[in-house]
Coordinates of C-alpha atoms in Angstrom, one line a residue:
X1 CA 188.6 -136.0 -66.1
X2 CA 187.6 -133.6 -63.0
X3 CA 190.0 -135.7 -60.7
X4 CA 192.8 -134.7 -63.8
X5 CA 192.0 -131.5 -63.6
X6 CA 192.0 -131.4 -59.4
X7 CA 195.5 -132.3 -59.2
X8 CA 196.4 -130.5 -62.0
X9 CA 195.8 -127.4 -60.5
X10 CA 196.4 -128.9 -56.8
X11 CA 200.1 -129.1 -58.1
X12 CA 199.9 -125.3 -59.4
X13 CA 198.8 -124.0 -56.5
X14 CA 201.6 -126.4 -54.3
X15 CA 204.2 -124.7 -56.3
X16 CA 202.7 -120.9 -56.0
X17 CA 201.9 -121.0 -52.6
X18 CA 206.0 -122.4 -52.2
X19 CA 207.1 -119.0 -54.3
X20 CA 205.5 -117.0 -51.8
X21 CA 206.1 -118.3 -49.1
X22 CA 210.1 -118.0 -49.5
X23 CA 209.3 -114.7 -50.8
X24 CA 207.4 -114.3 -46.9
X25 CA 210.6 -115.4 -45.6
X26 CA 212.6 -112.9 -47.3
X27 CA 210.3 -109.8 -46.3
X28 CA 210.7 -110.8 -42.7
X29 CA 214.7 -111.3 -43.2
X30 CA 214.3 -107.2 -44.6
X31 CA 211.8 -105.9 -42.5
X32 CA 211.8 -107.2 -39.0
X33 CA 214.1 -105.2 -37.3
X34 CA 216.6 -106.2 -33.8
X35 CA 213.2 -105.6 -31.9
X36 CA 210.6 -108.0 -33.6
X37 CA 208.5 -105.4 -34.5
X38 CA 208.2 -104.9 -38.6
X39 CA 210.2 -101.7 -39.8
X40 CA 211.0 -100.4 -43.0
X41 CA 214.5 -99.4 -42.8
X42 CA 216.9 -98.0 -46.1
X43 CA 219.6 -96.8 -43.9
X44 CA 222.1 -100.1 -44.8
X45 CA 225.6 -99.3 -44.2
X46 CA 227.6 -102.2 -42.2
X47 CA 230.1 -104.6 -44.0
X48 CA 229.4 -104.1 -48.1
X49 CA 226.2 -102.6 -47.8
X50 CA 227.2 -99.0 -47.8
X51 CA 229.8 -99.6 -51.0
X52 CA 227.0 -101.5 -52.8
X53 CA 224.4 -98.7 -52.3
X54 CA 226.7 -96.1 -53.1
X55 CA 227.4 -97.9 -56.2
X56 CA 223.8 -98.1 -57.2
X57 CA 223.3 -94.6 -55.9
X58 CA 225.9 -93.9 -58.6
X59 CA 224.5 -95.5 -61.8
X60 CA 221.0 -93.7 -60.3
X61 CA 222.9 -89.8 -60.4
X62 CA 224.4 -91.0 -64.1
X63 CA 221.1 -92.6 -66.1
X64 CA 219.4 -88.9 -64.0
X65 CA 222.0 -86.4 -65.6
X66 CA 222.6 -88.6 -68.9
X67 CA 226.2 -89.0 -67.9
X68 CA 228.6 -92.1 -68.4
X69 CA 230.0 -92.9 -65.3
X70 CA 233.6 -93.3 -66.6
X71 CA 235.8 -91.5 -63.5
X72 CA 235.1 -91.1 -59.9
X73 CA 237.8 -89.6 -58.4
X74 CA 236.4 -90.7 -54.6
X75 CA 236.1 -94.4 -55.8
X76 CA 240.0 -95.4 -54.9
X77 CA 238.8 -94.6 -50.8
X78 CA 236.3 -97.6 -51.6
X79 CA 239.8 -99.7 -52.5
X80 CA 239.3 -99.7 -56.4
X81 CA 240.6 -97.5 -59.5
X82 CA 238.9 -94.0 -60.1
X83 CA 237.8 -96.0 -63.5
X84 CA 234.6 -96.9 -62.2
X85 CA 233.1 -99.0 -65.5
X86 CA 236.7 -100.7 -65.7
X87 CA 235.6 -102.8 -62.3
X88 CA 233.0 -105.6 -62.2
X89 CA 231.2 -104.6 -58.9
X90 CA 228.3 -102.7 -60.7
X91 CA 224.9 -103.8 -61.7
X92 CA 224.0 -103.1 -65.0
X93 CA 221.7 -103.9 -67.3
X94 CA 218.1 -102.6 -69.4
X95 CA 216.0 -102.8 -65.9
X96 CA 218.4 -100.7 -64.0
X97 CA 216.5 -97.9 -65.5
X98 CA 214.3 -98.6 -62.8
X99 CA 216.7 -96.5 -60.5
X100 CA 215.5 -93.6 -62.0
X101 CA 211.6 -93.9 -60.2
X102 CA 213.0 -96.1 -57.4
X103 CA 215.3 -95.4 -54.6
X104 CA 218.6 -97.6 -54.3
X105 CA 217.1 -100.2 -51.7
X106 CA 213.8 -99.9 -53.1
X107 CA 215.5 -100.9 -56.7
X108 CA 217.4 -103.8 -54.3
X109 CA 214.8 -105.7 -53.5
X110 CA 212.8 -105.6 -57.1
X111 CA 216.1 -106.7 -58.4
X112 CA 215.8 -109.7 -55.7
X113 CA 212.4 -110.7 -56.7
X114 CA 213.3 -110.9 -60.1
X115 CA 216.7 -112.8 -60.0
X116 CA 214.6 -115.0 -57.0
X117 CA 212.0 -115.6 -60.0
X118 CA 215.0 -116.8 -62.0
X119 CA 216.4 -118.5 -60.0
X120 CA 212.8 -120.5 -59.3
X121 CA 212.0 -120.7 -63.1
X122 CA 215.3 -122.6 -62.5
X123 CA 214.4 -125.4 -59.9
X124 CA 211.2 -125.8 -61.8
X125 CA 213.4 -126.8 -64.7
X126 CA 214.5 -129.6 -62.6
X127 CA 211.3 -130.5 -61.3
X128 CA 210.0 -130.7 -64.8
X129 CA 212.7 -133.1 -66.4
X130 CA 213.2 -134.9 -63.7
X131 CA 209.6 -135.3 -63.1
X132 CA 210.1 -134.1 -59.4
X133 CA 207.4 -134.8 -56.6
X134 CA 206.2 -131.8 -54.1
X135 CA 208.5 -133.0 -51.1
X136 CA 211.4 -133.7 -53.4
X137 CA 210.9 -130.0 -54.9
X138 CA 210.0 -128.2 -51.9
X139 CA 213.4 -129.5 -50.4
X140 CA 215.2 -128.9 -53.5
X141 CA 214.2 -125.1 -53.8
X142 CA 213.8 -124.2 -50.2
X143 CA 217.7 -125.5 -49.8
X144 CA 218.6 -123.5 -52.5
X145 CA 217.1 -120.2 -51.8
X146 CA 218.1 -119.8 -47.7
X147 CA 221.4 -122.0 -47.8
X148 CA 223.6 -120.2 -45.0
X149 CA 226.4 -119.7 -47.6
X150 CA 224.3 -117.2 -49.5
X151 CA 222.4 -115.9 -46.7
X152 CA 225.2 -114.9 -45.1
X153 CA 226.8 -113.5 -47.8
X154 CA 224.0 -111.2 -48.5
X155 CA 223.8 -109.9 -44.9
X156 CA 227.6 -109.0 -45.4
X157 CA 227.4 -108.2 -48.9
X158 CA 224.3 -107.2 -50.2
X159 CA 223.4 -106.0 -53.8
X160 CA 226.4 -108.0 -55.4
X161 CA 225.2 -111.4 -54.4
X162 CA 221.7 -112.0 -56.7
X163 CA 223.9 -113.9 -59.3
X164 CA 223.7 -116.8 -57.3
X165 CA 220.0 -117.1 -58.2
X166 CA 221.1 -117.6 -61.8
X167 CA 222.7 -121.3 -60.7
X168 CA 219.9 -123.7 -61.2
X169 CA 219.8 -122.2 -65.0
X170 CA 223.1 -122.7 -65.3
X171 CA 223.4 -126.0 -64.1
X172 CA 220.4 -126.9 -65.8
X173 CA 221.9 -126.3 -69.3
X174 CA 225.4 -127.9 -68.4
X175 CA 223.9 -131.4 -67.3
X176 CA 221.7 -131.1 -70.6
X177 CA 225.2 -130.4 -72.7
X178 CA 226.8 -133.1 -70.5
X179 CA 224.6 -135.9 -70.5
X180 CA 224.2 -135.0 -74.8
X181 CA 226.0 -137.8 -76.5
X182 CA 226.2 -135.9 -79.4
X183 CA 227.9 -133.1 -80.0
X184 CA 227.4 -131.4 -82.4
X185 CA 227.3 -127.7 -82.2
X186 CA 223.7 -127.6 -83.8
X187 CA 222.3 -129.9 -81.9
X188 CA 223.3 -127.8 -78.4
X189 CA 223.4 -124.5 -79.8
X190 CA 219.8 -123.8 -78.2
X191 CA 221.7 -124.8 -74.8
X192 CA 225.0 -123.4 -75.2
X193 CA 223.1 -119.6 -75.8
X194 CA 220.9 -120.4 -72.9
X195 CA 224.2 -121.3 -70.5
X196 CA 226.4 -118.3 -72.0
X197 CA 223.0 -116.2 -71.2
X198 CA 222.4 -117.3 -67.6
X199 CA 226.2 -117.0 -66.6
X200 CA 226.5 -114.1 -68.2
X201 CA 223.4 -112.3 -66.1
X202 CA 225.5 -113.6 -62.9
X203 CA 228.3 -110.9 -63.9
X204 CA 226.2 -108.1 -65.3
X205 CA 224.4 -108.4 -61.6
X206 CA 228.2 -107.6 -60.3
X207 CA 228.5 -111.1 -59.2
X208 CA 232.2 -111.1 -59.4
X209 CA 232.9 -113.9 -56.9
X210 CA 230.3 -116.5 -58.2
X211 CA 231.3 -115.3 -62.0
X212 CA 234.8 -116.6 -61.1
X213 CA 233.9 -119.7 -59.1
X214 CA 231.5 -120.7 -61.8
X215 CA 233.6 -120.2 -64.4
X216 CA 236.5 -121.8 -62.5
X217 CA 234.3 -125.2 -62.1
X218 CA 233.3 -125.2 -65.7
X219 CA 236.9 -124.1 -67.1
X220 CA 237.9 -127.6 -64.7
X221 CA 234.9 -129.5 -66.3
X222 CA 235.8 -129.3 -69.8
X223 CA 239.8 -130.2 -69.3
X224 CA 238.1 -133.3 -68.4
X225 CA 235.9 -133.2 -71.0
X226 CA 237.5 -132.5 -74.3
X227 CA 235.6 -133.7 -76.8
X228 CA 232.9 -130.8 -75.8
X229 CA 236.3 -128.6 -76.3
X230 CA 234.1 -126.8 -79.1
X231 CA 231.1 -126.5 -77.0
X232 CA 233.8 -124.9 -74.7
X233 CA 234.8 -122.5 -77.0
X234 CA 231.3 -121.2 -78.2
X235 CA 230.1 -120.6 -74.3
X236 CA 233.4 -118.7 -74.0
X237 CA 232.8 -116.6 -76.9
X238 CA 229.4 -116.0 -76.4
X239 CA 229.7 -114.9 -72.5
X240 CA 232.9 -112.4 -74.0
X241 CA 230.6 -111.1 -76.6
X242 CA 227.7 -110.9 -73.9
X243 CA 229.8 -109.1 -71.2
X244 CA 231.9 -107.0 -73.2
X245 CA 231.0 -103.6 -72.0
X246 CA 233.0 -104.8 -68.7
X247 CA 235.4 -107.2 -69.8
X248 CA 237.1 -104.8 -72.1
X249 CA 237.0 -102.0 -69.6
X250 CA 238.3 -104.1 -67.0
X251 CA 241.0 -105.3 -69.4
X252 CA 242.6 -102.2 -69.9
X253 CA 242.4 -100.9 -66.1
X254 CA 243.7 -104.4 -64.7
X255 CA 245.2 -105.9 -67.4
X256 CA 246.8 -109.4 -66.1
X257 CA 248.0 -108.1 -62.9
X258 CA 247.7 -111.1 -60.0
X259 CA 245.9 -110.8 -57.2
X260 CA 247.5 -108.8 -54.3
X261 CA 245.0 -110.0 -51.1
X262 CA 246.7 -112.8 -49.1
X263 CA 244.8 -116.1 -50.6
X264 CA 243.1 -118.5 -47.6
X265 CA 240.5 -121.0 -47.3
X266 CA 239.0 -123.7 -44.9
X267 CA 241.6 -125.0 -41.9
X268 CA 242.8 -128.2 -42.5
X269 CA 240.1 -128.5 -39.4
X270 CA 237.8 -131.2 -40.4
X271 CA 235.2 -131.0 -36.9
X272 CA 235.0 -126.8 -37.9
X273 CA 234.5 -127.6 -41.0
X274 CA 231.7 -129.8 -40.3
X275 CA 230.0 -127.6 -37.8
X276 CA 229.6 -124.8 -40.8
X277 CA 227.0 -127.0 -42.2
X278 CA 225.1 -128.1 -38.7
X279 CA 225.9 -124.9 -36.6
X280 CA 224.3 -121.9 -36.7
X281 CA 226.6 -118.7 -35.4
X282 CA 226.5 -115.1 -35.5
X283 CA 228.0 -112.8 -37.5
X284 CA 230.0 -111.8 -34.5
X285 CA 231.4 -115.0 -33.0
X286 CA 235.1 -115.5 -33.3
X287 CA 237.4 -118.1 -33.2
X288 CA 240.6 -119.9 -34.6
X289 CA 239.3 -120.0 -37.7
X290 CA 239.1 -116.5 -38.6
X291 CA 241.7 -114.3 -40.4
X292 CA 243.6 -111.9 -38.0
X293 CA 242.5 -108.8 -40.0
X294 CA 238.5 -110.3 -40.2
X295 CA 238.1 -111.6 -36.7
X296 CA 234.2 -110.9 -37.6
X297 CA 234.2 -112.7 -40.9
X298 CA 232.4 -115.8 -40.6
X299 CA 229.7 -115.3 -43.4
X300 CA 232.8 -116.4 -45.4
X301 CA 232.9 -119.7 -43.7
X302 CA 228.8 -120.5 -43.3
X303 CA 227.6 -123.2 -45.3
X304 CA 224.2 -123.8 -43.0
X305 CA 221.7 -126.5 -44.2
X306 CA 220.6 -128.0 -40.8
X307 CA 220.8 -131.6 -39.8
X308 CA 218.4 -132.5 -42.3
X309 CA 220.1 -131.4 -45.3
X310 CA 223.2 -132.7 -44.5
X311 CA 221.7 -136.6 -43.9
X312 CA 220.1 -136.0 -47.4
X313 CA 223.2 -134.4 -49.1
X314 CA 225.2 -137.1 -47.8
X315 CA 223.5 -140.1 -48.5
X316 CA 221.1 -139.3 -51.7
X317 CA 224.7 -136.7 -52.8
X318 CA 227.3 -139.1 -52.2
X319 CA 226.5 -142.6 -50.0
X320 CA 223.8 -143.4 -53.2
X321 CA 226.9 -143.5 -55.7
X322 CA 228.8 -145.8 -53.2
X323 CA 226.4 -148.6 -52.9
X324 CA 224.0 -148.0 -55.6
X325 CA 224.3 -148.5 -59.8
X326 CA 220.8 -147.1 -60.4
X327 CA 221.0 -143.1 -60.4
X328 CA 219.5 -140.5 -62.7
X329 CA 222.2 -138.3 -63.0
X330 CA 225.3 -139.4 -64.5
X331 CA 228.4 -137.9 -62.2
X332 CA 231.3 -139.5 -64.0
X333 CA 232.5 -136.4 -65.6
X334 CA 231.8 -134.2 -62.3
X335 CA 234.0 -136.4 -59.9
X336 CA 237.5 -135.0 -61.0
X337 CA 236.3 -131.2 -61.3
X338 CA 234.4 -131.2 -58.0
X339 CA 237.4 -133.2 -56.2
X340 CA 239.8 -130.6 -57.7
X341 CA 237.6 -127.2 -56.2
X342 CA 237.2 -129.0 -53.2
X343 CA 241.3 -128.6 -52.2
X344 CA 241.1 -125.2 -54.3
X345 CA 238.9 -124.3 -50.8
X346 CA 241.1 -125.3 -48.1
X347 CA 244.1 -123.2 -46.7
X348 CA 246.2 -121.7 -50.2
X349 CA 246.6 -124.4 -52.0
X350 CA 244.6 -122.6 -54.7
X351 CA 247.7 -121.0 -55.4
X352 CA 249.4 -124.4 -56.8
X353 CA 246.2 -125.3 -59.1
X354 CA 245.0 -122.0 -60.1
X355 CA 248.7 -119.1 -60.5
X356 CA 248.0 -115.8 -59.1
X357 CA 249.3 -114.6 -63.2
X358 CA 245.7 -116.2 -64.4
X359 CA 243.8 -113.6 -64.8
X360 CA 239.8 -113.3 -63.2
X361 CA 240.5 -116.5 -62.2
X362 CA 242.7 -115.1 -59.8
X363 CA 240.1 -113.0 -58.4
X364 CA 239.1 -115.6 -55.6
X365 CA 241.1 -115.2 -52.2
X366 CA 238.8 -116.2 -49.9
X367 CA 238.4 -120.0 -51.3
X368 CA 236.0 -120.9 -48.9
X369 CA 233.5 -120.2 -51.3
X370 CA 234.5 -122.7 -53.8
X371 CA 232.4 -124.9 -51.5
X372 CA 229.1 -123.4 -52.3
X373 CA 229.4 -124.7 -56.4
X374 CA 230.3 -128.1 -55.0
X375 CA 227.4 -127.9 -52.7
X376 CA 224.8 -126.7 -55.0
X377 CA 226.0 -129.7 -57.4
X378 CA 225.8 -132.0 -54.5
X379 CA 222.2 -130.6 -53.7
X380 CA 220.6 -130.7 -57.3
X381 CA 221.9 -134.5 -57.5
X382 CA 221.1 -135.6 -54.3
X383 CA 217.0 -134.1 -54.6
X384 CA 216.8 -136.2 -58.2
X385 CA 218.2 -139.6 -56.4
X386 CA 215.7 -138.2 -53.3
X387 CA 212.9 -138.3 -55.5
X388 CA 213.6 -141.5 -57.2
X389 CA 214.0 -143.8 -53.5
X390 CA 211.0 -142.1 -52.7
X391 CA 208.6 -142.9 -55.4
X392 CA 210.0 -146.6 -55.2
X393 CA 209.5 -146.7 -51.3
X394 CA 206.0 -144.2 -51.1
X395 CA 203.7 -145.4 -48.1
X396 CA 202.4 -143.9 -44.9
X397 CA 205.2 -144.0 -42.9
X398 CA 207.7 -142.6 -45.7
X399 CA 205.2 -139.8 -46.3
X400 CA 205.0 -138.9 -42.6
X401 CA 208.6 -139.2 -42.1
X402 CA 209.8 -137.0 -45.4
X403 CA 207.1 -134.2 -44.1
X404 CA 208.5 -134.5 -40.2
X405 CA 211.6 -133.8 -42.0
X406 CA 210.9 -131.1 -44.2
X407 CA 209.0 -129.1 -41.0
X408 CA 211.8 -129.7 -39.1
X409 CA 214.2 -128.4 -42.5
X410 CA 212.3 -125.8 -42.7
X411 CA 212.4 -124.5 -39.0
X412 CA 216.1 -124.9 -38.7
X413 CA 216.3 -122.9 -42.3
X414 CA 214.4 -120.1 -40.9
X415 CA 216.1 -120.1 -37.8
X416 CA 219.4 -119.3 -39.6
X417 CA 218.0 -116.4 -41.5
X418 CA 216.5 -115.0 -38.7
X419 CA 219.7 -114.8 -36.8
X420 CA 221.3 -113.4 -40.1
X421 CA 218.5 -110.4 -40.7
X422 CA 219.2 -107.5 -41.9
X423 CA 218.4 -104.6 -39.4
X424 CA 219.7 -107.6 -36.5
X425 CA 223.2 -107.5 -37.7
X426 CA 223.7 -103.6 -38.5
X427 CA 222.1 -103.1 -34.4
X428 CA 224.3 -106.0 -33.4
X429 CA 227.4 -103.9 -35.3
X430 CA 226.4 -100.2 -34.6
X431 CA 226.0 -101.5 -30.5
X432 CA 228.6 -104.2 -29.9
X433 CA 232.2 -102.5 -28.3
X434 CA 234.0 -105.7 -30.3
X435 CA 232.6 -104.6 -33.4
X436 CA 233.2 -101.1 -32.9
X437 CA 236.4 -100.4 -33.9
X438 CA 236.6 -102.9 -36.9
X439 CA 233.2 -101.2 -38.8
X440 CA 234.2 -97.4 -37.3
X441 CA 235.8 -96.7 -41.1
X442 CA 232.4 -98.2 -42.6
X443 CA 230.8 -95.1 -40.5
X444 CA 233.1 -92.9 -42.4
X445 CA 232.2 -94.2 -45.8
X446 CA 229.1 -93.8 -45.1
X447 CA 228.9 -90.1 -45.9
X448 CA 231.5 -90.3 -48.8
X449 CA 228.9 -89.1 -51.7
X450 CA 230.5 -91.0 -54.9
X451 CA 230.6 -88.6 -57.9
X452 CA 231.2 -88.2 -61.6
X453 CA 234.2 -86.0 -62.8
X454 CA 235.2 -87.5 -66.0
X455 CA 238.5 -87.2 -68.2
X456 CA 237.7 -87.3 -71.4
X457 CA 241.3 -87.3 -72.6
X458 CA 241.4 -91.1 -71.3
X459 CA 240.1 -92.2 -74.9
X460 CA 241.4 -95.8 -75.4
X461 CA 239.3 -96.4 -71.7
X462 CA 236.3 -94.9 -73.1
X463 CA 236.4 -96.0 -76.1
X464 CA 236.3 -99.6 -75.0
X465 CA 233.0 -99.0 -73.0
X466 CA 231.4 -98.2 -76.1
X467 CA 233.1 -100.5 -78.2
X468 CA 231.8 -103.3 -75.9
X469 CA 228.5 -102.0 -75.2
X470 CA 227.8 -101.7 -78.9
X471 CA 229.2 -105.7 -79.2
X472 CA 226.8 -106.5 -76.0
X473 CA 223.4 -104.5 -77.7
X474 CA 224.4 -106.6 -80.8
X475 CA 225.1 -110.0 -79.8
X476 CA 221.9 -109.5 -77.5
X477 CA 219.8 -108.8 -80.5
X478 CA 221.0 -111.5 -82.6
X479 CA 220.7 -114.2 -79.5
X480 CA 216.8 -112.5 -78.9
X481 CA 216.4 -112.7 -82.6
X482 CA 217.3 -116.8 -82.1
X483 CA 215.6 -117.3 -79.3
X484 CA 212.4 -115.9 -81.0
X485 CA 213.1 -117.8 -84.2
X486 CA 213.8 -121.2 -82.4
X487 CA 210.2 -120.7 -80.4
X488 CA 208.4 -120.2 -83.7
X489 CA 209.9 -123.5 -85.1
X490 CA 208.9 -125.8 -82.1
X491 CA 206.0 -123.9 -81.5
X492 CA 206.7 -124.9 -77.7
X493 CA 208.8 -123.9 -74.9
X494 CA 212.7 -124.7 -75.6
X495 CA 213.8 -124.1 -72.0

């Protein structure tokens, strides 16, 4: 019974001291500046940064003064309408009352912690059903959290990219619909308001971009998948219901105009396109493959796992389906979807699968990042076929070579994120003459103050903020309401 209880709570305290120790890896990515030396820095302006801090800085100045955001006439010098809650970019939900004690950065990186917790709570989903061992989960979460396609991204982007931490819900609940044989509604209601829930977060974070490449996988899944067509219909609903204080804003300001930004992806290069999962580069090496007008743009092409990760993606991901009939994970109905998004990402030939008339679906011009959903699917199957050839071939020399591996993983991870620090890129972007004159309009943002001067004659605009925010409160309620109910019946966790 003691040796129970010993690696009961050796497993707990395998898992905690993982949680902090990515979270260890993310203060140094914040706080060590281009100097090595540890420096608490809120003055983030280059790439995104400044827009996303403004924008926070905003909602901050409007929960203050008690005043709806609906116009700011300076917004249109960002690039988007003066209709500020008719555009997705914002994040808001209850805990962004927290602006209101916090500064905008400070309120940045509570909002990382708790979408990091999320997305966490969400590899421990897969470690539970799929009764996952320590190396097997420490590679699976560790992947996830500083894959360079994200990393990058937030280095560039900032604020707007915590909805990828919602993916491991969300693919959670989808292989649970997908590998259901029965569907009925009843019997994946629970799942179908958990999915609409976590995909729905991924927008109300401002997401945008990993709203619409989600949504585009899933919208590709179920053509393929028709006889969930209902189960289609009720996550639809329920994300529209969830969302609608911006989807009907944004409705009304952009209607179904298409996209106007010149749509490109990958080269047809397959050796580049290799190296963006081996090599690691800076945020200012250029090359063939960057766009003309984004010669410093290569956080839109990273897709860094190290050597190690790509071996395991590649034989446990896709080799294992080739030679092997004895998998976990059923990938049948992924095959055609994932094939599909994988051409989506390469040069413009989104353009003949998805019509620049479809509206948010159109959102995505830069298609490289259609590759991050196909990897993330690639990763959470290839750590469940991972675990199962190692629990069949466990010994000395298969222990010492998965932890080798895992150190070396881990080394090459953190090497990546280091190069892609915060406080590193802004010096390597304020000092470099090459960068100078791309990011010398960033300087000028900067000091733009965004502020609040609204025209309350615009009525059908405002009214469909409250409209939807009054659908959003409700359908939250009833889902809580639910939730609650569905706990008290099992009397257990339904996650």
């Amino acid at each position: 019974m003691e040796k129970v209880n010993f690696l009961k709570h050796y497993k707990i305290l395998n898992i905690v001291f993982l949680y902090f120790f990515i979270i260890l890896i993310w203060v140094l990515y914040y706080f060590i500046d281009a100097d090595y030396s540890f420096n608490y820095n809120e003055n983030i302006f280059v790439l995104d940064w400044h827009k996303e801090l403004q924008y926070l800085s905003l909602i901050k100045s409007s929960l203050s003064n008690l005043i709806v955001p609906f116009h700011v006439p300076n917004l249109p010098e960002f690039g988007f309408t003066n209709k500020f809650l008719g555009t997705p970019i914002y994040t808001l939900f209850f805990h962004s009352f927290g602006l209101l004690f916090l500064s905008e950065f400070k309120f940045h990186l509570i909002n990382h912690l708790i979408f990091y917790s999320l997305g966490f709570l969400g590899c421990l989903l897969f470690k539970k059903r799929y009764s996952l061992t320590f190396i097997s989960f420490f590679f699976l979460t560790l992947t996830f959290n500083l894959y360079g396609g994200f990393i990058t991204k937030v280095s560039s982007y900032g604020p707007s990219m915590l909805g990828y931490y919602m993916i491991p819900l969300i693919f959670y609940y989808f292989i649970k619909i997908s590998e259901n044989e029965n569907d009925d509604i009843n019997n994946n209601l629970l799942y179908i308001v958990l999915f609409s829930l976590s995909l729905s977060l991924v927008m109300m974070n401002g997401s945008l971009h990993y709203f619409v490449q989600l949504l585009t996988f899933i919208i590709f899944w179920f053509i393929f998948n028709l006889r969930k067509f209902k189960i289609f219909m009720l996550i639809g609903i329920f994300t529209f219901l969830l969302l609608s204080y911006k989807v009907l804003p944004a409705s009304l300001v952009f209607g179904i105009e298409g996209n106007i930004r010149e749509v490109h992806g990958y080269t047809l290069n397959p050796e580049f396109f290799l190296q963006t999962f081996i090599s690691i580069r800076g945020i200012l090496d250029t090359g063939l493959f960057m766009s003309k007008n984004n010669p410093f743009g290569y956080q839109e092409y990273s897709n860094y796992i190290s050597i190690v990760g790509l071996m395991v993606i590649f034989v446990f991901g896709i080799t294992h389906y080739l030679i092997s009939n004895n998998s976990r994970v059923k990938i049948k109905s992924f095959i055609l979807p994932i094939c599909i998004l994988f051409i989506c990402a390469f040069e413009n030939f989104r353009l003949y699968i998805i019509p620049d008339f479809l509206p948010l679906l159109n959102a995505e011009s830069r298609t490289m990042g259609y590759i991050s959903i196909i990897f993330l699917i690639l990763l959470f199957i290839s750590t469940i076929n991972l675990d199962q050839w190692y629990k069949r071939n466990i010994s000395i020399k298969v222990n010492i070579l998965c932890i080798f591996s895992m150190l070396v993983h881990t080394f090459y991870l953190f090497l990546n994120i280091f190069f892609w620090r915060i406080q590193y890129i802004q010096n390597l972007l304020v000092n470099d003459p090459r960068a100078t004159k791309e990011f010398s309009g960033n300087k000028i943002l900067t000091s733009t103050k965004l502020f609040i001067n609204n025209d309350y004659s615009d009525t059908i605009y405002i009214y469909s903020f409250y409209c939807g925010l009054f659908i959003t409160i409700l359908t939250i309620i009833l889902i809580s309401a639910f939730l609650i109910i569905r706990f008290d019946i099992r009397k257990k966790t339904f996650l």
